[in-house]
Tab-separated table of C-alpha atoms and ligand atoms in Angstrom:
chain	number	residue	atom	x	y	z
A	4	MET	CA	-23.739	76.397	208.929
A	5	LEU	CA	-25.515	77.340	205.679
A	6	GLN	CA	-23.487	80.619	205.798
A	7	ARG	CA	-20.384	78.543	205.951
A	8	ILE	CA	-21.347	76.313	203.187
A	9	TYR	CA	-22.229	79.354	201.066
A	10	ASP	CA	-18.883	80.985	201.781
A	11	TRP	CA	-16.993	77.831	200.896
A	12	ILE	CA	-18.554	77.648	197.537
A	13	ASP	CA	-18.521	81.461	196.981
A	14	ASP	CA	-14.738	81.417	197.874
A	15	ARG	CA	-14.086	79.037	194.951
A	16	ILE	CA	-16.490	80.051	192.121
A	17	ASP	CA	-17.583	83.587	193.170
A	18	ILE	CA	-21.406	83.001	192.957
A	19	THR	CA	-22.476	86.254	194.695
A	20	PRO	CA	-22.353	88.466	191.519
A	21	ILE	CA	-24.776	86.164	189.859
A	22	TRP	CA	-27.718	86.689	192.317
A	23	ARG	CA	-26.611	90.324	193.126
A	24	ASP	CA	-27.139	91.111	189.662
A	25	ILE	CA	-30.839	90.265	190.044
A	26	ALA	CA	-31.340	91.282	193.599
A	27	ASP	CA	-29.829	94.742	193.238
A	28	HIS	CA	-31.529	95.564	189.977
A	29	GLU	CA	-33.634	98.637	190.624
A	30	VAL	CA	-37.197	98.511	189.846
A	31	PRO	CA	-37.997	102.003	188.291
A	32	GLU	CA	-40.673	104.021	190.029
A	33	HIS	CA	-43.085	103.963	187.148
A	34	VAL	CA	-43.375	100.141	187.134
A	35	ASN	CA	-43.467	99.747	190.971
A	36	PRO	CA	-47.021	99.385	192.357
A	37	GLY	CA	-45.793	100.671	195.713
A	38	HIS	CA	-45.440	104.142	194.099
A	39	HIS	CA	-48.362	104.110	191.646
A	40	PHE	CA	-50.730	101.405	192.351
A	41	SER	CA	-51.804	101.409	188.622
A	42	ALA	CA	-48.365	100.104	187.779
A	43	PHE	CA	-49.701	96.596	188.813
A	44	VAL	CA	-50.275	96.145	185.022
A	45	TYR	CA	-46.502	95.692	184.786
A	46	CYS	CA	-46.832	92.434	186.828
A	47	PHE	CA	-48.555	90.514	184.122
A	48	GLY	CA	-45.372	89.419	182.401
A	49	GLY	CA	-44.046	87.979	185.637
A	50	LEU	CA	-47.388	86.431	186.488
A	51	THR	CA	-47.344	84.686	183.002
A	52	PHE	CA	-43.932	83.243	183.959
A	53	PHE	CA	-45.133	82.115	187.340
A	54	THR	CA	-48.084	80.225	185.787
A	55	VAL	CA	-45.777	78.634	183.102
A	56	VAL	CA	-43.639	77.479	186.048
A	57	ILE	CA	-46.805	76.018	187.741
A	58	GLN	CA	-47.703	74.271	184.419
A	59	ILE	CA	-44.277	72.828	183.978
A	60	LEU	CA	-44.046	71.514	187.568
A	61	SER	CA	-47.608	70.062	187.632
A	62	GLY	CA	-47.117	68.638	184.167
A	63	MET	CA	-44.047	66.886	185.135
A	64	PHE	CA	-45.749	65.141	188.089
A	65	LEU	CA	-48.728	64.331	185.941
A	66	THR	CA	-46.484	62.277	183.700
A	67	MET	CA	-45.614	59.928	186.604
A	68	TYR	CA	-49.054	58.446	186.177
A	69	TYR	CA	-50.341	59.373	182.664
A	70	VAL	CA	-49.795	57.051	179.825
A	71	PRO	CA	-50.284	58.354	176.120
A	72	ASP	CA	-51.935	55.217	174.775
A	73	ILE	CA	-55.526	54.975	173.560
A	74	VAL	CA	-56.366	51.955	175.553
A	75	ASN	CA	-54.974	53.277	178.859
A	76	ALA	CA	-54.935	57.200	178.595
A	77	HIS	CA	-58.363	57.834	179.970
A	78	ALA	CA	-58.154	55.108	182.724
A	79	SER	CA	-54.805	56.649	183.816
A	80	VAL	CA	-56.245	60.059	184.151
A	81	GLU	CA	-59.136	58.860	186.031
A	82	TYR	CA	-56.805	56.873	188.266
A	83	LEU	CA	-54.526	59.784	189.084
A	84	GLN	CA	-57.451	62.008	189.723
A	85	SER	CA	-59.584	59.852	191.916
A	86	GLU	CA	-57.198	57.406	193.550
A	87	VAL	CA	-53.883	59.070	194.026
A	88	ALA	CA	-53.696	61.535	196.968
A	89	PHE	CA	-53.917	65.084	195.876
A	90	GLY	CA	-54.545	63.868	192.232
A	91	MET	CA	-57.495	66.189	191.829
A	92	ILE	CA	-55.389	69.109	192.947
A	93	VAL	CA	-52.427	68.352	190.854
A	94	ARG	CA	-54.498	67.849	187.743
A	95	GLY	CA	-56.747	70.697	188.726
A	96	MET	CA	-53.508	73.048	188.943
A	97	HIS	CA	-52.616	71.996	185.338
A	98	HIS	CA	-56.235	72.144	184.039
A	99	TRP	CA	-56.998	75.545	185.319
A	100	GLY	CA	-53.531	76.921	185.035
A	101	ALA	CA	-53.692	76.197	181.340
A	102	SER	CA	-56.369	78.878	181.018
A	103	VAL	CA	-54.680	81.152	183.559
A	104	VAL	CA	-51.519	81.371	181.427
A	105	ILE	CA	-53.525	82.359	178.447
A	106	VAL	CA	-55.240	85.140	180.373
A	107	MET	CA	-52.114	86.375	181.858
A	108	MET	CA	-50.298	86.453	178.667
A	109	PHE	CA	-53.302	88.405	177.001
A	110	LEU	CA	-53.211	90.927	179.774
A	111	HIS	CA	-49.406	91.146	179.477
A	112	THR	CA	-49.711	91.780	175.680
A	113	LEU	CA	-52.323	94.418	176.266
A	114	ARG	CA	-50.021	96.246	178.706
A	115	VAL	CA	-47.147	96.154	176.214
A	116	PHE	CA	-49.431	97.360	173.481
A	117	PHE	CA	-51.030	100.242	175.470
A	118	THR	CA	-47.637	101.411	176.841
A	119	GLY	CA	-46.236	101.337	173.383
A	120	SER	CA	-43.446	99.291	174.710
A	121	TYR	CA	-43.255	97.329	171.328
A	122	LYS	CA	-41.704	100.413	169.597
A	123	LYS	CA	-38.031	100.837	168.690
A	124	PRO	CA	-35.687	99.395	169.950
A	125	ARG	CA	-37.941	96.800	171.392
A	126	GLU	CA	-39.448	95.330	168.105
A	127	ILE	CA	-37.470	91.998	168.392
A	128	ASN	CA	-38.910	91.225	171.699
A	129	TRP	CA	-42.342	91.872	170.471
A	130	VAL	CA	-41.770	89.149	167.906
A	131	VAL	CA	-40.324	86.716	170.418
A	132	GLY	CA	-43.442	87.450	172.536
A	133	VAL	CA	-45.646	86.595	169.669
A	134	LEU	CA	-43.756	83.296	169.148
A	135	ILE	CA	-44.190	82.522	172.924
A	136	PHE	CA	-47.859	83.123	172.343
A	137	PHE	CA	-48.081	80.575	169.703
A	138	VAL	CA	-46.058	78.092	171.548
A	139	ILE	CA	-48.481	78.392	174.473
A	140	LEU	CA	-51.491	78.002	172.197
A	141	GLY	CA	-49.833	74.946	170.808
A	142	LEU	CA	-49.446	73.582	174.437
A	143	GLY	CA	-52.983	74.097	175.109
A	144	PHE	CA	-54.117	72.591	171.837
A	145	THR	CA	-51.924	69.466	172.204
A	146	GLY	CA	-52.655	69.040	175.976
A	147	TYR	CA	-56.327	69.111	175.363
A	148	LEU	CA	-56.116	65.758	173.659
A	149	LEU	CA	-54.318	64.004	176.182
A	150	PRO	CA	-57.312	62.969	178.697
A	151	TRP	CA	-58.625	61.137	175.651
A	152	ASP	CA	-62.279	61.719	176.279
A	153	MET	CA	-65.092	62.954	174.112
A	154	LYS	CA	-64.223	66.593	174.648
A	155	ALA	CA	-60.713	65.927	173.858
A	156	TYR	CA	-61.377	63.960	170.723
A	157	PHE	CA	-63.799	66.387	169.196
A	158	ALA	CA	-61.799	69.592	170.067
A	159	THR	CA	-58.873	67.950	168.225
A	160	GLN	CA	-61.027	67.019	165.363
A	161	VAL	CA	-62.057	70.658	165.003
A	162	GLY	CA	-58.383	71.947	165.459
A	163	LEU	CA	-57.222	69.528	162.801
A	164	GLU	CA	-60.011	70.621	160.337
A	165	ILE	CA	-58.838	74.188	160.816
A	166	ALA	CA	-55.304	73.007	159.845
A	167	ILE	CA	-56.631	71.020	156.882
A	168	SER	CA	-58.504	74.279	155.504
A	169	VAL	CA	-55.135	75.983	154.895
A	170	PRO	CA	-54.832	76.314	151.098
A	171	VAL	CA	-52.687	73.926	149.149
A	172	ILE	CA	-50.741	72.161	152.087
A	173	GLY	CA	-53.666	71.792	154.297
A	174	ASP	CA	-54.232	68.027	153.783
A	175	LEU	CA	-50.680	67.105	154.278
A	176	LEU	CA	-50.445	69.358	157.357
A	177	GLY	CA	-53.553	67.628	158.915
A	178	GLU	CA	-52.043	64.287	158.104
A	179	LEU	CA	-48.671	65.254	159.585
A	180	LEU	CA	-50.283	66.567	162.829
A	181	ALA	CA	-52.534	63.522	163.288
A	182	GLY	CA	-49.682	61.180	162.391
A	183	GLY	CA	-52.104	59.357	159.922
A	184	GLU	CA	-55.479	59.679	158.468
A	185	ILE	CA	-57.552	59.170	161.649
A	186	ILE	CA	-57.347	60.707	165.103
A	187	GLY	CA	-56.075	57.623	166.954
A	188	ALA	CA	-53.048	55.852	168.576
A	189	GLN	CA	-50.483	57.760	166.497
A	190	THR	CA	-52.198	61.197	167.194
A	191	LEU	CA	-52.093	60.669	170.833
A	192	THR	CA	-48.384	59.697	171.110
A	193	ARG	CA	-47.489	62.547	168.678
A	194	PHE	CA	-49.565	65.191	170.700
A	195	PHE	CA	-48.031	63.844	173.786
A	196	ALA	CA	-44.436	64.224	172.567
A	197	ILE	CA	-45.119	67.599	171.192
A	198	HIS	CA	-46.850	68.622	174.566
A	199	VAL	CA	-44.168	67.403	177.011
A	200	PHE	CA	-40.998	67.675	175.001
A	201	PHE	CA	-40.914	69.820	171.990
A	202	LEU	CA	-43.001	72.784	173.008
A	203	PRO	CA	-41.844	73.229	176.510
A	204	GLY	CA	-38.229	72.986	175.266
A	205	ALA	CA	-39.031	75.722	172.664
A	206	LEU	CA	-40.986	77.720	175.358
A	207	LEU	CA	-38.005	77.765	177.726
A	208	GLY	CA	-35.618	78.722	175.044
A	209	LEU	CA	-37.823	81.645	173.883
A	210	ILE	CA	-38.495	82.893	177.474
A	211	ALA	CA	-34.840	82.950	178.027
A	212	VAL	CA	-34.217	85.077	175.060
A	213	HIS	CA	-37.245	87.283	176.089
A	214	PHE	CA	-35.644	87.958	179.501
A	215	ILE	CA	-32.126	88.505	178.293
A	216	MET	CA	-33.394	91.126	175.848
A	217	ILE	CA	-35.431	92.900	178.573
A	218	ARG	CA	-32.232	92.986	180.693
A	219	ARG	CA	-30.187	94.418	177.942
A	220	GLN	CA	-32.621	97.123	176.894
A	221	GLY	CA	-34.234	97.862	180.332
A	222	ILE	CA	-37.890	98.284	180.846
A	223	SER	CA	-39.571	100.779	178.673
A	224	GLY	CA	-40.008	104.400	180.089
A	225	PRO	CA	-43.121	105.951	181.614
A	226	LEU	CA	-45.892	107.201	179.379
B	10	MET	CA	-39.236	99.072	223.096
B	11	SER	CA	-37.327	102.327	222.702
B	12	GLU	CA	-36.548	103.884	219.413
B	13	LYS	CA	-32.698	103.261	219.738
B	14	ASN	CA	-33.016	99.668	220.980
B	15	HIS	CA	-33.816	97.588	217.788
B	16	ASN	CA	-32.740	93.986	217.897
B	17	VAL	CA	-34.012	93.460	214.524
B	18	SER	CA	-33.086	95.695	211.591
B	19	ARG	CA	-35.520	96.669	208.991
B	20	ARG	CA	-33.683	94.605	206.473
B	21	GLN	CA	-33.710	91.547	208.571
B	22	PHE	CA	-37.352	92.055	209.403
B	23	LEU	CA	-38.177	92.340	205.745
B	24	THR	CA	-36.015	89.247	204.857
B	25	TYR	CA	-37.760	87.070	207.501
B	26	THR	CA	-41.156	88.009	206.703
B	27	LEU	CA	-40.797	87.899	202.865
B	28	MET	CA	-39.065	84.561	203.147
B	29	GLY	CA	-41.588	83.196	205.564
B	30	VAL	CA	-44.614	84.251	203.531
B	31	GLY	CA	-42.816	83.230	200.279
B	32	GLY	CA	-41.878	79.785	201.722
B	33	PHE	CA	-45.324	79.228	202.849
B	34	MET	CA	-46.774	80.005	199.402
B	35	GLY	CA	-44.104	77.928	197.751
B	36	SER	CA	-44.837	74.999	199.972
B	37	ALA	CA	-48.607	75.241	199.395
B	38	MET	CA	-47.722	74.887	195.734
B	39	ILE	CA	-45.152	72.068	195.983
B	40	MET	CA	-46.749	69.988	198.718
B	41	PRO	CA	-49.642	68.622	196.841
B	42	MET	CA	-47.259	67.509	193.996
B	43	VAL	CA	-44.790	65.837	196.362
B	44	ARG	CA	-47.651	64.057	198.213
B	45	PHE	CA	-48.979	62.964	194.770
B	46	ALA	CA	-45.588	61.583	193.744
B	47	VAL	CA	-44.976	59.615	196.981
B	48	ASP	CA	-48.433	58.247	197.087
B	49	PRO	CA	-47.272	54.560	196.110
B	50	ILE	CA	-45.106	54.197	199.333
B	51	LEU	CA	-48.094	55.655	201.475
B	52	ARG	CA	-50.773	53.389	200.193
B	53	ALA	CA	-52.278	50.873	202.617
B	54	GLU	CA	-51.406	47.356	201.423
B	55	ALA	CA	-54.355	45.692	199.887
B	56	ALA	CA	-55.329	42.469	201.837
B	57	SER	CA	-54.510	39.515	199.631
B	58	ASP	CA	-57.242	37.257	198.346
B	59	MET	CA	-56.754	33.372	198.449
B	60	TYR	CA	-56.593	31.589	195.107
B	61	GLU	CA	-57.189	28.041	194.242
B	62	LEU	CA	-53.891	26.141	193.709
B	63	THR	CA	-54.723	22.414	193.285
B	64	GLU	CA	-56.500	19.428	194.983
B	65	VAL	CA	-54.677	18.148	198.139
B	66	GLU	CA	-54.786	14.596	196.585
B	67	ASN	CA	-52.307	15.856	193.925
B	68	LEU	CA	-49.688	16.516	196.487
B	69	THR	CA	-47.027	14.022	197.434
B	70	ASP	CA	-44.059	14.255	199.900
B	71	GLU	CA	-41.899	15.422	197.149
B	72	PRO	CA	-42.251	19.228	195.936
B	73	GLN	CA	-44.042	19.518	192.628
B	74	SER	CA	-44.552	22.771	190.754
B	75	PHE	CA	-48.111	23.989	190.152
B	76	PRO	CA	-49.194	27.051	188.099
B	77	LEU	CA	-50.941	29.737	189.992
B	78	SER	CA	-53.123	32.182	188.007
B	79	PHE	CA	-54.624	35.197	189.498
B	80	GLU	CA	-55.986	38.800	188.928
B	81	GLN	CA	-53.521	41.520	189.794
B	82	ASP	CA	-54.427	45.131	190.341
B	83	ASP	CA	-51.836	47.486	189.051
B	84	GLY	CA	-52.759	51.090	189.161
B	85	TRP	CA	-55.530	51.491	186.389
B	86	VAL	CA	-54.678	48.115	184.884
B	87	THR	CA	-56.141	44.672	186.063
B	88	GLN	CA	-54.585	41.762	184.495
B	89	GLN	CA	-54.293	37.932	184.841
B	90	VAL	CA	-50.927	36.936	185.900
B	91	GLU	CA	-49.161	33.487	186.347
B	92	GLU	CA	-46.930	32.386	189.080
B	93	THR	CA	-45.392	29.024	190.046
B	94	VAL	CA	-45.726	27.449	193.406
B	95	TRP	CA	-43.783	24.477	194.580
B	96	ALA	CA	-45.975	22.391	197.164
B	97	TYR	CA	-45.568	19.134	198.961
B	98	LEU	CA	-47.041	17.329	201.984
B	99	ASP	CA	-45.118	17.335	205.237
B	100	GLY	CA	-47.093	14.611	206.975
B	101	GLU	CA	-50.577	16.160	207.182
B	102	ASP	CA	-49.400	19.785	206.621
B	103	VAL	CA	-49.213	21.425	203.162
B	104	VAL	CA	-46.032	23.380	202.474
B	105	ALA	CA	-46.142	25.813	199.447
B	106	LEU	CA	-42.832	27.484	198.502
B	107	SER	CA	-42.104	30.436	196.305
B	108	PRO	CA	-39.389	29.683	193.607
B	109	VAL	CA	-37.945	33.169	193.833
B	110	CYS	CA	-34.333	32.851	194.961
B	111	THR	CA	-33.737	34.943	198.184
B	112	HIS	CA	-30.351	35.935	196.996
B	113	LEU	CA	-31.230	38.079	193.995
B	114	GLY	CA	-34.484	36.862	192.667
B	115	CYS	CA	-33.642	34.240	189.890
B	116	THR	CA	-36.021	31.249	189.728
B	117	VAL	CA	-35.028	28.085	191.535
B	118	SER	CA	-36.288	24.543	190.730
B	119	PHE	CA	-36.379	21.390	192.847
B	120	GLY	CA	-33.815	18.912	191.865
B	121	GLY	CA	-32.363	21.391	189.338
B	122	ASP	CA	-28.825	20.303	190.199
B	123	GLU	CA	-28.176	16.730	189.288
B	124	SER	CA	-25.746	16.391	192.258
B	125	ASN	CA	-28.289	17.624	194.800
B	126	PRO	CA	-31.516	15.881	193.491
B	127	ASP	CA	-33.316	16.652	196.812
B	128	GLN	CA	-32.687	20.297	197.070
B	129	PHE	CA	-33.839	23.467	195.262
B	130	PHE	CA	-31.176	24.922	193.027
B	131	CYS	CA	-30.647	28.439	191.644
B	132	PRO	CA	-28.765	28.479	188.327
B	133	CYS	CA	-27.665	32.067	188.760
B	134	HIS	CA	-25.043	31.910	191.440
B	135	PHE	CA	-25.557	28.251	192.537
B	136	GLY	CA	-27.737	28.895	195.488
B	137	ARG	CA	-29.254	25.855	197.218
B	138	PHE	CA	-32.220	25.264	199.523
B	139	GLU	CA	-33.359	22.193	201.400
B	140	GLN	CA	-36.696	20.674	200.518
B	141	ASP	CA	-38.365	22.626	203.336
B	142	GLY	CA	-36.876	26.003	201.876
B	143	THR	CA	-34.049	26.353	204.432
B	144	ASN	CA	-31.086	27.987	202.645
B	145	VAL	CA	-27.970	25.767	202.550
B	146	PRO	CA	-25.112	27.564	204.333
B	147	GLY	CA	-22.143	28.394	202.143
B	148	THR	CA	-24.359	29.198	199.231
B	149	PRO	CA	-25.278	32.782	198.365
B	150	PRO	CA	-28.946	33.010	199.676
B	151	THR	CA	-29.186	34.409	203.189
B	152	GLU	CA	-32.712	33.371	204.119
B	153	PRO	CA	-35.252	30.512	203.462
B	154	LEU	CA	-37.365	30.413	200.516
B	155	HIS	CA	-40.638	32.394	201.146
B	156	ARG	CA	-43.773	30.371	201.871
B	157	TYR	CA	-47.156	31.067	200.663
B	158	GLU	CA	-49.942	31.599	203.241
B	159	HIS	CA	-52.409	28.784	202.589
B	160	GLU	CA	-55.527	27.002	203.704
B	161	VAL	CA	-57.215	23.596	202.832
B	162	ARG	CA	-60.895	23.678	202.280
B	163	ASP	CA	-62.940	20.705	200.967
B	164	GLY	CA	-59.750	19.010	199.722
B	165	ILE	CA	-58.633	21.965	197.863
B	166	VAL	CA	-55.498	24.083	198.547
B	167	TYR	CA	-55.880	27.894	198.380
B	168	VAL	CA	-52.858	30.120	198.565
B	169	GLY	CA	-52.461	33.849	199.292
B	170	ARG	CA	-49.139	35.728	198.915
B	171	PRO	CA	-45.625	34.390	199.777
B	172	GLN	CA	-44.249	35.469	203.243
B	173	SER	CA	-40.676	35.757	204.347
B	174	GLN	CA	-39.874	33.137	206.944
B	175	GLN	CA	-37.543	35.625	208.893
C	309	HEM	C1	-47.526	76.537	179.315
C	309	HEM	C2	-47.564	75.244	179.539
C	309	HEM	C3	-48.628	74.235	179.340
C	309	HEM	C4	-49.941	74.344	179.029
C	309	HEM	C5	-50.760	75.670	178.630
C	309	HEM	C6	-50.593	73.056	179.076
C	309	HEM	C7	-51.993	72.773	178.767
C	309	HEM	C8	-52.606	71.518	179.030
C	309	HEM	C9	-54.040	71.145	178.858
C	309	HEM	C10	-55.116	72.165	178.428
C	309	HEM	C11	-54.310	69.951	179.157
C	309	HEM	C12	-55.516	69.222	179.231
C	309	HEM	C13	-56.030	69.148	180.691
C	309	HEM	C14	-57.333	68.787	181.141
C	309	HEM	O1	-58.162	68.694	180.087
C	309	HEM	O2	-57.639	68.486	182.193
C	309	HEM	C15	-52.937	69.291	179.559
C	309	HEM	C16	-52.685	68.035	179.945
C	309	HEM	C17	-51.596	67.430	180.358
C	309	HEM	N1	-50.366	68.151	180.269
C	309	HEM	FE1	-49.926	70.079	179.855
C	309	HEM	N2	-49.710	72.112	179.559
C	309	HEM	C18	-48.380	72.760	179.665
C	309	HEM	C19	-47.222	72.325	179.998
C	309	HEM	C20	-46.950	70.952	180.265
C	309	HEM	C21	-45.680	70.226	180.587
C	309	HEM	C22	-44.329	71.070	180.547
C	309	HEM	C23	-45.884	68.908	180.796
C	309	HEM	C24	-44.948	67.842	181.051
C	309	HEM	C25	-43.589	67.854	181.171
C	309	HEM	C26	-47.329	68.735	180.618
C	309	HEM	C27	-48.002	67.438	180.753
C	309	HEM	C28	-49.341	67.107	180.601
C	309	HEM	C29	-49.953	65.943	180.743
C	309	HEM	C30	-49.218	64.596	181.217
C	309	HEM	C31	-51.308	65.996	180.536
C	309	HEM	C32	-52.399	64.906	180.645
C	309	HEM	C33	-53.112	64.783	181.958
C	309	HEM	C34	-54.338	65.523	182.147
C	309	HEM	O3	-55.058	65.725	181.060
C	309	HEM	O4	-54.674	65.893	183.216
C	309	HEM	N3	-47.988	69.882	180.180
C	309	HEM	N4	-51.988	70.353	179.447
C	310	FES	S1	-30.053	34.783	192.432
C	310	FES	FE1	-30.149	32.718	193.204
C	310	FES	S2	-28.222	32.351	193.843
C	310	FES	FE2	-27.920	34.464	193.237
């Protein structure tokens, strides 16, 4: 049955080459942990992507209950965590996943650095990688405010002070990020918008560019 | 099994095991999120409290509207909400009707239509109900007005939630 549905679609729009391109792509021996176990270091890029997918999925589900409003934000997080079935798990995935992404991304960066994979002709992909790094730090920073508890509030205060310490434009930058002069209602909605729309959009775009470039240039050779 | 007699090829074996393990891991990831999302429909319905509506002596044998104010739990929010209840005496019995039209939910009122002063009338699609809530055949509503569960204690009428009469 499934085969017939597949064939029907494939007959018309020829989808086989799309997934064949990925499925038949050869994994070179020097990056295959089956050949040399130490090649597991090449998995960290994929693991970073995997945790990003978990963050996006769990984050989408959290927004079913979360409200970015200073009166209700904390109550909604408490409700989704303690009253909704599996709330503790779904919030836990997002909470711990946020740290796991950063660890994986860091290990991936170390692998690229120590295998010298950033050298010509892959300099542009290193730059894209650094942009991804900043976008993910931004997701961590903006997400941290959302539960609207003490830890969230003071972490954001410190983060904003850091932005304000930038020479010349610091004060303006701080006010722009906070959406006003205090950390309040407007900061929360702003951080929420940045956290769930702007940065995930930018992240997906950058990841697409990252992967397209990898397919064009191939993985870097053995040491 | 002899070497030549393989029913399952190496490729098939790998496909099945990898899909099986992958599917298992994937569902372990997705299942909590799905259960989280469908929680509202699996929640046990909270038993409804009874709220004071009015004193029995205020009721006559003609429906009158009374405001009903009660606390409603809604996720992380608890708020005071207002509803209208139409109540009258049928002999000794109290009848308390909900003014939510059973066609598409507009609000009915008793005597709202001048040519049918002893019926409930819905202005949206001209639905009509008898005084006891029975829908008038030939008008859009397909079931009677819902009735509030109620009890009378010490001369005071308490009501719960409206119930369908079907
Ligand atoms: C790489 C991507 C992401 C990272 C690193 C990240 C990071 C974070 C962090 C650190 C928190 C605070 C959690 C806590 O203190 O328990 C948070 C909260 C939140 N995030 Fe994300 N996030 C990401 C993607 C997303 C996406 C794509 C969405 C929605 C589409 C989202 C929605 C939320 C929501 C609604 C909250 C508040 C609920 C809560 O605090 O548990 N996140 N995020
Ligand atoms: S909603 Fe009352 S008649 Fe249609």
